[in-house]
């Protein structure tokens, strides 16, 4: 996968924010029905100060492991909340470029529209790649919400200044919720549906669970290849 839009990454804070604001108008908030056969989870880690991104592609809806790629590069952009895409984006794109398959949907361990400038990692990458994407984060970055019910599938809306920017979704009975938000080319109801269907047993989606394992240095299932960069 290669981006259809490009921009500079190693930029001052103000320019980074300006780039985010320039991309917001290109976000598509609707889902166009098309075959959904492969879904990818993306996770990023920072071993020994380097950025390592892992992508795990699973079949859908049976969630069998299909493909994976991992990239590792030097990181120059500092850790700044709200600008993590500039720290993580280049290594994510490097990993995606080395996939041998092209997923139909990207699920990020991070936020989409649930971001102060509505441009979290899932939205930023989705727009650059022009690919359906979802943010599925373990913690809240911005906004307020009520607690959802205790059962799997229960949800409440995440608000920021009166705007619904995501959903607080229970993916398993009696466990902490996740924060789901639109990335690109999807609506919030469909995003929640995909997240729930990718969580047959655990709090986190299977694609993200696999991506986290790969980003931590573990190997893919026996007989499967891992593309390295």
PDB file of C-alpha atoms in Angstrom:
ATOM      1  CA  UNK A   1       0.000   0.000   0.000  1.00  0.00           C
ATOM      2  CA  UNK A   2       1.243   3.443  -0.884  1.00  0.00           C
ATOM      3  CA  UNK A   3      -0.198   6.844   0.087  1.00  0.00           C
ATOM      4  CA  UNK A   4      -2.090   8.820  -2.515  1.00  0.00           C
ATOM      5  CA  UNK A   5      -1.342  12.063  -0.675  1.00  0.00           C
ATOM      6  CA  UNK A   6       2.024  13.011   0.779  1.00  0.00           C
ATOM      7  CA  UNK A   7       3.412  15.804   2.946  1.00  0.00           C
ATOM      8  CA  UNK A   8       6.473  16.625   5.026  1.00  0.00           C
ATOM      9  CA  UNK A   9       6.812  14.835   8.367  1.00  0.00           C
ATOM     10  CA  UNK A  10       9.736  16.428  10.183  1.00  0.00           C
ATOM     11  CA  UNK A  11       8.169  19.850  10.656  1.00  0.00           C
ATOM     12  CA  UNK A  12       7.693  22.374  13.499  1.00  0.00           C
ATOM     13  CA  UNK A  13       4.681  21.950  15.764  1.00  0.00           C
ATOM     14  CA  UNK A  14       2.668  24.780  14.227  1.00  0.00           C
ATOM     15  CA  UNK A  15       3.161  23.445  10.714  1.00  0.00           C
ATOM     16  CA  UNK A  16       2.194  19.948  11.859  1.00  0.00           C
ATOM     17  CA  UNK A  17      -1.075  21.336  13.242  1.00  0.00           C
ATOM     18  CA  UNK A  18      -1.665  23.238  10.007  1.00  0.00           C
ATOM     19  CA  UNK A  19      -1.209  20.030   8.015  1.00  0.00           C
ATOM     20  CA  UNK A  20      -3.756  18.296  10.230  1.00  0.00           C
ATOM     21  CA  UNK A  21      -6.270  21.102   9.692  1.00  0.00           C
ATOM     22  CA  UNK A  22      -5.679  20.999   5.913  1.00  0.00           C
ATOM     23  CA  UNK A  23      -6.526  17.284   5.797  1.00  0.00           C
ATOM     24  CA  UNK A  24      -9.772  17.440   7.791  1.00  0.00           C
ATOM     25  CA  UNK A  25     -11.909  18.536   4.818  1.00  0.00           C
ATOM     26  CA  UNK A  26     -10.865  15.382   2.935  1.00  0.00           C
ATOM     27  CA  UNK A  27     -12.251  12.979   5.548  1.00  0.00           C
ATOM     28  CA  UNK A  28     -15.184  10.925   4.219  1.00  0.00           C
ATOM     29  CA  UNK A  29     -17.700  10.020   6.926  1.00  0.00           C
ATOM     30  CA  UNK A  30     -19.751   7.453   5.014  1.00  0.00           C
ATOM     31  CA  UNK A  31     -19.353   3.758   4.296  1.00  0.00           C
ATOM     32  CA  UNK A  32     -19.604   2.552   0.710  1.00  0.00           C
ATOM     33  CA  UNK A  33     -20.676  -1.080   0.686  1.00  0.00           C
ATOM     34  CA  UNK A  34     -18.047  -3.300  -0.907  1.00  0.00           C
ATOM     35  CA  UNK A  35     -16.674  -6.784  -0.287  1.00  0.00           C
ATOM     36  CA  UNK A  36     -14.910  -7.018   3.068  1.00  0.00           C
ATOM     37  CA  UNK A  37     -12.422  -9.872   2.891  1.00  0.00           C
ATOM     38  CA  UNK A  38      -9.304  -8.655   4.706  1.00  0.00           C
ATOM     39  CA  UNK A  39      -8.872  -6.367   7.696  1.00  0.00           C
ATOM     40  CA  UNK A  40      -5.546  -5.097   9.013  1.00  0.00           C
ATOM     41  CA  UNK A  41      -4.530  -4.123  12.527  1.00  0.00           C
ATOM     42  CA  UNK A  42      -1.728  -1.580  13.015  1.00  0.00           C
ATOM     43  CA  UNK A  43       0.326  -1.038  16.142  1.00  0.00           C
ATOM     44  CA  UNK A  44       3.494   0.972  16.843  1.00  0.00           C
ATOM     45  CA  UNK A  45       6.162   0.461  19.479  1.00  0.00           C
ATOM     46  CA  UNK A  46       9.439   2.191  20.317  1.00  0.00           C
ATOM     47  CA  UNK A  47      12.125  -0.361  21.193  1.00  0.00           C
ATOM     48  CA  UNK A  48      15.414   1.282  22.138  1.00  0.00           C
ATOM     49  CA  UNK A  49      14.229   4.655  20.877  1.00  0.00           C
ATOM     50  CA  UNK A  50      13.427   3.476  17.355  1.00  0.00           C
ATOM     51  CA  UNK A  51       9.958   3.346  15.843  1.00  0.00           C
ATOM     52  CA  UNK A  52       8.636  -0.106  14.985  1.00  0.00           C
ATOM     53  CA  UNK A  53       5.298  -0.508  13.205  1.00  0.00           C
ATOM     54  CA  UNK A  54       3.607  -3.832  12.641  1.00  0.00           C
ATOM     55  CA  UNK A  55       0.665  -4.652  10.392  1.00  0.00           C
ATOM     56  CA  UNK A  56      -1.292  -7.894  10.691  1.00  0.00           C
ATOM     57  CA  UNK A  57      -3.816  -8.794   7.995  1.00  0.00           C
ATOM     58  CA  UNK A  58      -6.614 -11.211   8.902  1.00  0.00           C
ATOM     59  CA  UNK A  59      -9.395 -12.649   6.810  1.00  0.00           C
ATOM     60  CA  UNK A  60     -12.888 -11.379   7.514  1.00  0.00           C
ATOM     61  CA  UNK A  61     -15.158 -12.491   9.063  1.00  0.00           C
ATOM     62  CA  UNK A  62     -13.351 -15.678  10.161  1.00  0.00           C
ATOM     63  CA  UNK A  63     -10.247 -13.737  11.388  1.00  0.00           C
ATOM     64  CA  UNK A  64      -7.587 -16.130  10.132  1.00  0.00           C
ATOM     65  CA  UNK A  65      -4.035 -14.770   9.876  1.00  0.00           C
ATOM     66  CA  UNK A  66      -3.160 -13.939   6.230  1.00  0.00           C
ATOM     67  CA  UNK A  67      -0.213 -11.576   5.962  1.00  0.00           C
ATOM     68  CA  UNK A  68       2.032  -9.269   7.964  1.00  0.00           C
ATOM     69  CA  UNK A  69       4.765  -6.682   7.662  1.00  0.00           C
ATOM     70  CA  UNK A  70       7.010  -4.872  10.106  1.00  0.00           C
ATOM     71  CA  UNK A  71       9.170  -1.783   9.638  1.00  0.00           C
ATOM     72  CA  UNK A  72      11.675  -0.133  11.955  1.00  0.00           C
ATOM     73  CA  UNK A  73      13.202   3.323  11.487  1.00  0.00           C
ATOM     74  CA  UNK A  74      14.838   6.104  13.466  1.00  0.00           C
ATOM     75  CA  UNK A  75      12.318   8.553  14.937  1.00  0.00           C
ATOM     76  CA  UNK A  76      13.101  12.274  14.976  1.00  0.00           C
ATOM     77  CA  UNK A  77       9.709  13.823  15.785  1.00  0.00           C
ATOM     78  CA  UNK A  78       9.217  14.278  19.568  1.00  0.00           C
ATOM     79  CA  UNK A  79       6.375  12.833  21.612  1.00  0.00           C
ATOM     80  CA  UNK A  80       3.642  15.493  21.563  1.00  0.00           C
ATOM     81  CA  UNK A  81       0.056  14.509  22.468  1.00  0.00           C
ATOM     82  CA  UNK A  82      -2.216  15.276  19.528  1.00  0.00           C
ATOM     83  CA  UNK A  83       0.653  15.015  17.040  1.00  0.00           C
ATOM     84  CA  UNK A  84       1.447  11.319  17.342  1.00  0.00           C
ATOM     85  CA  UNK A  85       0.768  10.795  13.630  1.00  0.00           C
ATOM     86  CA  UNK A  86       3.913  12.783  12.865  1.00  0.00           C
ATOM     87  CA  UNK A  87       5.908  10.514  15.157  1.00  0.00           C
ATOM     88  CA  UNK A  88       4.311   7.232  14.077  1.00  0.00           C
ATOM     89  CA  UNK A  89       3.073   7.921  10.547  1.00  0.00           C
ATOM     90  CA  UNK A  90       6.328   7.421   8.594  1.00  0.00           C
ATOM     91  CA  UNK A  91       7.033   3.994  10.089  1.00  0.00           C
ATOM     92  CA  UNK A  92       3.383   2.935   9.666  1.00  0.00           C
ATOM     93  CA  UNK A  93       3.542   3.834   5.971  1.00  0.00           C
ATOM     94  CA  UNK A  94       6.832   1.953   5.630  1.00  0.00           C
ATOM     95  CA  UNK A  95       5.253  -1.207   7.043  1.00  0.00           C
ATOM     96  CA  UNK A  96       2.105  -0.908   4.919  1.00  0.00           C
ATOM     97  CA  UNK A  97       4.177  -0.446   1.777  1.00  0.00           C
ATOM     98  CA  UNK A  98       5.722  -3.886   2.283  1.00  0.00           C
ATOM     99  CA  UNK A  99       2.498  -5.846   2.614  1.00  0.00           C
ATOM    100  CA  UNK A 100       1.960  -8.388  -0.148  1.00  0.00           C
ATOM    101  CA  UNK A 101      -1.824  -8.045   0.204  1.00  0.00           C
ATOM    102  CA  UNK A 102      -4.019  -4.944   0.308  1.00  0.00           C
ATOM    103  CA  UNK A 103      -6.527  -4.898   3.175  1.00  0.00           C
ATOM    104  CA  UNK A 104     -10.059  -3.590   2.779  1.00  0.00           C
ATOM    105  CA  UNK A 105     -10.084  -1.947   6.222  1.00  0.00           C
ATOM    106  CA  UNK A 106      -7.437  -0.623   8.617  1.00  0.00           C
ATOM    107  CA  UNK A 107      -7.945  -0.705  12.402  1.00  0.00           C
ATOM    108  CA  UNK A 108      -5.476   1.413  14.372  1.00  0.00           C
ATOM    109  CA  UNK A 109      -4.524   1.149  18.017  1.00  0.00           C
ATOM    110  CA  UNK A 110      -5.224   4.860  18.353  1.00  0.00           C
ATOM    111  CA  UNK A 111      -7.782   7.542  17.602  1.00  0.00           C
ATOM    112  CA  UNK A 112      -9.495   8.836  14.502  1.00  0.00           C
ATOM    113  CA  UNK A 113     -11.884  11.784  14.803  1.00  0.00           C
ATOM    114  CA  UNK A 114     -11.705  11.537  18.612  1.00  0.00           C
ATOM    115  CA  UNK A 115      -8.887  14.058  18.531  1.00  0.00           C
ATOM    116  CA  UNK A 116      -8.678  17.800  19.319  1.00  0.00           C
ATOM    117  CA  UNK A 117      -8.317  18.641  15.607  1.00  0.00           C
ATOM    118  CA  UNK A 118     -10.265  15.570  14.400  1.00  0.00           C
ATOM    119  CA  UNK A 119      -7.083  14.145  12.895  1.00  0.00           C
ATOM    120  CA  UNK A 120      -5.814  11.213  14.962  1.00  0.00           C
ATOM    121  CA  UNK A 121      -3.562   8.536  13.502  1.00  0.00           C
ATOM    122  CA  UNK A 122      -6.444   6.496  12.043  1.00  0.00           C
ATOM    123  CA  UNK A 123      -7.890   9.516  10.248  1.00  0.00           C
ATOM    124  CA  UNK A 124      -4.519  10.852   9.132  1.00  0.00           C
ATOM    125  CA  UNK A 125      -3.408   7.524   7.643  1.00  0.00           C
ATOM    126  CA  UNK A 126      -6.847   6.784   6.213  1.00  0.00           C
ATOM    127  CA  UNK A 127      -6.901  10.071   4.307  1.00  0.00           C
ATOM    128  CA  UNK A 128      -3.337   9.687   3.005  1.00  0.00           C
ATOM    129  CA  UNK A 129      -4.041   6.129   1.834  1.00  0.00           C
ATOM    130  CA  UNK A 130      -7.670   6.831   0.882  1.00  0.00           C
ATOM    131  CA  UNK A 131      -8.633   3.583   2.606  1.00  0.00           C
ATOM    132  CA  UNK A 132     -11.424   2.832   5.101  1.00  0.00           C
ATOM    133  CA  UNK A 133     -10.003   3.129   8.612  1.00  0.00           C
ATOM    134  CA  UNK A 134     -11.090   2.983  12.246  1.00  0.00           C
ATOM    135  CA  UNK A 135      -9.543   4.252  15.456  1.00  0.00           C
ATOM    136  CA  UNK A 136      -9.856   1.795  18.349  1.00  0.00           C
ATOM    137  CA  UNK A 137      -8.034   3.175  21.380  1.00  0.00           C
ATOM    138  CA  UNK A 138      -7.667   1.866  24.917  1.00  0.00           C
ATOM    139  CA  UNK A 139      -7.848   5.324  26.538  1.00  0.00           C
ATOM    140  CA  UNK A 140      -9.514   8.683  25.910  1.00  0.00           C
ATOM    141  CA  UNK A 141      -7.629  11.588  24.366  1.00  0.00           C
ATOM    142  CA  UNK A 142     -10.396  14.198  24.376  1.00  0.00           C
ATOM    143  CA  UNK A 143     -14.118  14.460  25.101  1.00  0.00           C
ATOM    144  CA  UNK A 144     -16.634  13.441  27.747  1.00  0.00           C
ATOM    145  CA  UNK A 145     -18.984  10.485  28.037  1.00  0.00           C
ATOM    146  CA  UNK A 146     -21.182   8.406  30.283  1.00  0.00           C
ATOM    147  CA  UNK A 147     -20.161   4.864  31.133  1.00  0.00           C
ATOM    148  CA  UNK A 148     -21.827   2.239  28.905  1.00  0.00           C
ATOM    149  CA  UNK A 149     -23.680  -0.767  30.279  1.00  0.00           C
ATOM    150  CA  UNK A 150     -21.740  -3.831  31.419  1.00  0.00           C
ATOM    151  CA  UNK A 151     -22.658  -6.141  28.538  1.00  0.00           C
ATOM    152  CA  UNK A 152     -20.795  -6.665  25.280  1.00  0.00           C
ATOM    153  CA  UNK A 153     -22.147  -4.298  22.620  1.00  0.00           C
ATOM    154  CA  UNK A 154     -23.239  -1.613  25.088  1.00  0.00           C
ATOM    155  CA  UNK A 155     -22.057   1.851  24.126  1.00  0.00           C
ATOM    156  CA  UNK A 156     -22.374   5.538  24.826  1.00  0.00           C
ATOM    157  CA  UNK A 157     -21.322   8.491  22.709  1.00  0.00           C
ATOM    158  CA  UNK A 158     -18.106  10.425  23.172  1.00  0.00           C
ATOM    159  CA  UNK A 159     -18.745  14.189  22.950  1.00  0.00           C
ATOM    160  CA  UNK A 160     -16.493  17.174  22.459  1.00  0.00           C
ATOM    161  CA  UNK A 161     -18.070  20.633  22.536  1.00  0.00           C
ATOM    162  CA  UNK A 162     -21.473  19.121  21.740  1.00  0.00           C
ATOM    163  CA  UNK A 163     -20.201  17.078  18.787  1.00  0.00           C
ATOM    164  CA  UNK A 164     -20.226  13.277  18.719  1.00  0.00           C
ATOM    165  CA  UNK A 165     -16.629  12.343  17.961  1.00  0.00           C
ATOM    166  CA  UNK A 166     -16.733   8.646  18.781  1.00  0.00           C
ATOM    167  CA  UNK A 167     -18.251   5.878  20.846  1.00  0.00           C
ATOM    168  CA  UNK A 168     -17.299   4.237  24.130  1.00  0.00           C
ATOM    169  CA  UNK A 169     -17.888   0.567  23.339  1.00  0.00           C
ATOM    170  CA  UNK A 170     -17.956  -2.495  25.572  1.00  0.00           C
ATOM    171  CA  UNK A 171     -16.387  -5.310  23.536  1.00  0.00           C
ATOM    172  CA  UNK A 172     -16.647  -7.952  26.249  1.00  0.00           C
ATOM    173  CA  UNK A 173     -18.863  -8.363  29.303  1.00  0.00           C
ATOM    174  CA  UNK A 174     -17.571  -6.617  32.423  1.00  0.00           C
ATOM    175  CA  UNK A 175     -14.279  -5.377  30.939  1.00  0.00           C
ATOM    176  CA  UNK A 176     -13.052  -1.857  30.260  1.00  0.00           C
ATOM    177  CA  UNK A 177     -14.486  -0.212  27.171  1.00  0.00           C
ATOM    178  CA  UNK A 178     -12.570   0.873  24.085  1.00  0.00           C
ATOM    179  CA  UNK A 179     -12.850   4.222  22.303  1.00  0.00           C
ATOM    180  CA  UNK A 180     -14.005   3.786  18.716  1.00  0.00           C
ATOM    181  CA  UNK A 181     -13.957   6.622  16.218  1.00  0.00           C
ATOM    182  CA  UNK A 182     -14.215   7.167  12.486  1.00  0.00           C
ATOM    183  CA  UNK A 183     -10.953   7.207  10.621  1.00  0.00           C
ATOM    184  CA  UNK A 184     -11.921   7.609   6.987  1.00  0.00           C
ATOM    185  CA  UNK A 185     -14.504   6.247   4.542  1.00  0.00           C
ATOM    186  CA  UNK A 186     -16.737   4.767   7.248  1.00  0.00           C
ATOM    187  CA  UNK A 187     -19.528   5.831   9.602  1.00  0.00           C
ATOM    188  CA  UNK A 188     -19.546   5.374  13.349  1.00  0.00           C
ATOM    189  CA  UNK A 189     -22.223   2.662  13.482  1.00  0.00           C
ATOM    190  CA  UNK A 190     -20.346   0.586  10.908  1.00  0.00           C
ATOM    191  CA  UNK A 191     -17.070   1.177  12.733  1.00  0.00           C
ATOM    192  CA  UNK A 192     -18.578  -0.194  15.956  1.00  0.00           C
ATOM    193  CA  UNK A 193     -20.006  -3.170  14.082  1.00  0.00           C
ATOM    194  CA  UNK A 194     -16.619  -4.091  12.613  1.00  0.00           C
ATOM    195  CA  UNK A 195     -14.870  -3.680  15.960  1.00  0.00           C
ATOM    196  CA  UNK A 196     -17.367  -5.971  17.687  1.00  0.00           C
ATOM    197  CA  UNK A 197     -17.104  -8.584  14.942  1.00  0.00           C
ATOM    198  CA  UNK A 198     -13.312  -8.507  15.315  1.00  0.00           C
ATOM    199  CA  UNK A 199     -13.561  -9.099  19.092  1.00  0.00           C
ATOM    200  CA  UNK A 200     -14.811 -12.686  19.442  1.00  0.00           C
ATOM    201  CA  UNK A 201     -12.993 -13.356  22.731  1.00  0.00           C
ATOM    202  CA  UNK A 202     -11.006 -10.398  23.993  1.00  0.00           C
ATOM    203  CA  UNK A 203     -11.303  -6.683  24.702  1.00  0.00           C
ATOM    204  CA  UNK A 204      -9.120  -5.731  21.739  1.00  0.00           C
ATOM    205  CA  UNK A 205      -9.729  -6.674  18.126  1.00  0.00           C
ATOM    206  CA  UNK A 206      -7.886  -9.692  16.790  1.00  0.00           C
ATOM    207  CA  UNK A 207      -6.077  -7.650  14.092  1.00  0.00           C
ATOM    208  CA  UNK A 208      -4.716  -5.233  16.714  1.00  0.00           C
ATOM    209  CA  UNK A 209      -3.807  -8.102  19.058  1.00  0.00           C
ATOM    210  CA  UNK A 210      -1.759  -9.694  16.288  1.00  0.00           C
ATOM    211  CA  UNK A 211      -0.172  -6.373  15.336  1.00  0.00           C
ATOM    212  CA  UNK A 212       0.807  -5.784  18.964  1.00  0.00           C
ATOM    213  CA  UNK A 213       2.512  -9.179  19.122  1.00  0.00           C
ATOM    214  CA  UNK A 214       4.471  -8.452  15.956  1.00  0.00           C
ATOM    215  CA  UNK A 215       5.412  -4.948  17.136  1.00  0.00           C
ATOM    216  CA  UNK A 216       6.706  -6.538  20.349  1.00  0.00           C
ATOM    217  CA  UNK A 217       9.093  -8.674  18.301  1.00  0.00           C
ATOM    218  CA  UNK A 218       7.125 -11.915  18.185  1.00  0.00           C
ATOM    219  CA  UNK A 219       6.819 -13.982  15.022  1.00  0.00           C
ATOM    220  CA  UNK A 220       3.704 -14.684  12.922  1.00  0.00           C
ATOM    221  CA  UNK A 221       1.996 -18.108  13.003  1.00  0.00           C
ATOM    222  CA  UNK A 222       4.013 -21.067  11.794  1.00  0.00           C
ATOM    223  CA  UNK A 223       4.124 -21.183   8.013  1.00  0.00           C
ATOM    224  CA  UNK A 224       3.394 -17.470   7.599  1.00  0.00           C
ATOM    225  CA  UNK A 225       5.932 -14.924   6.406  1.00  0.00           C
ATOM    226  CA  UNK A 226       6.740 -11.572   7.970  1.00  0.00           C
ATOM    227  CA  UNK A 227       7.927  -8.886   5.557  1.00  0.00           C
ATOM    228  CA  UNK A 228      10.668  -6.830   7.216  1.00  0.00           C
ATOM    229  CA  UNK A 229      11.979  -3.362   6.414  1.00  0.00           C
TER     230      UNK A 229
END
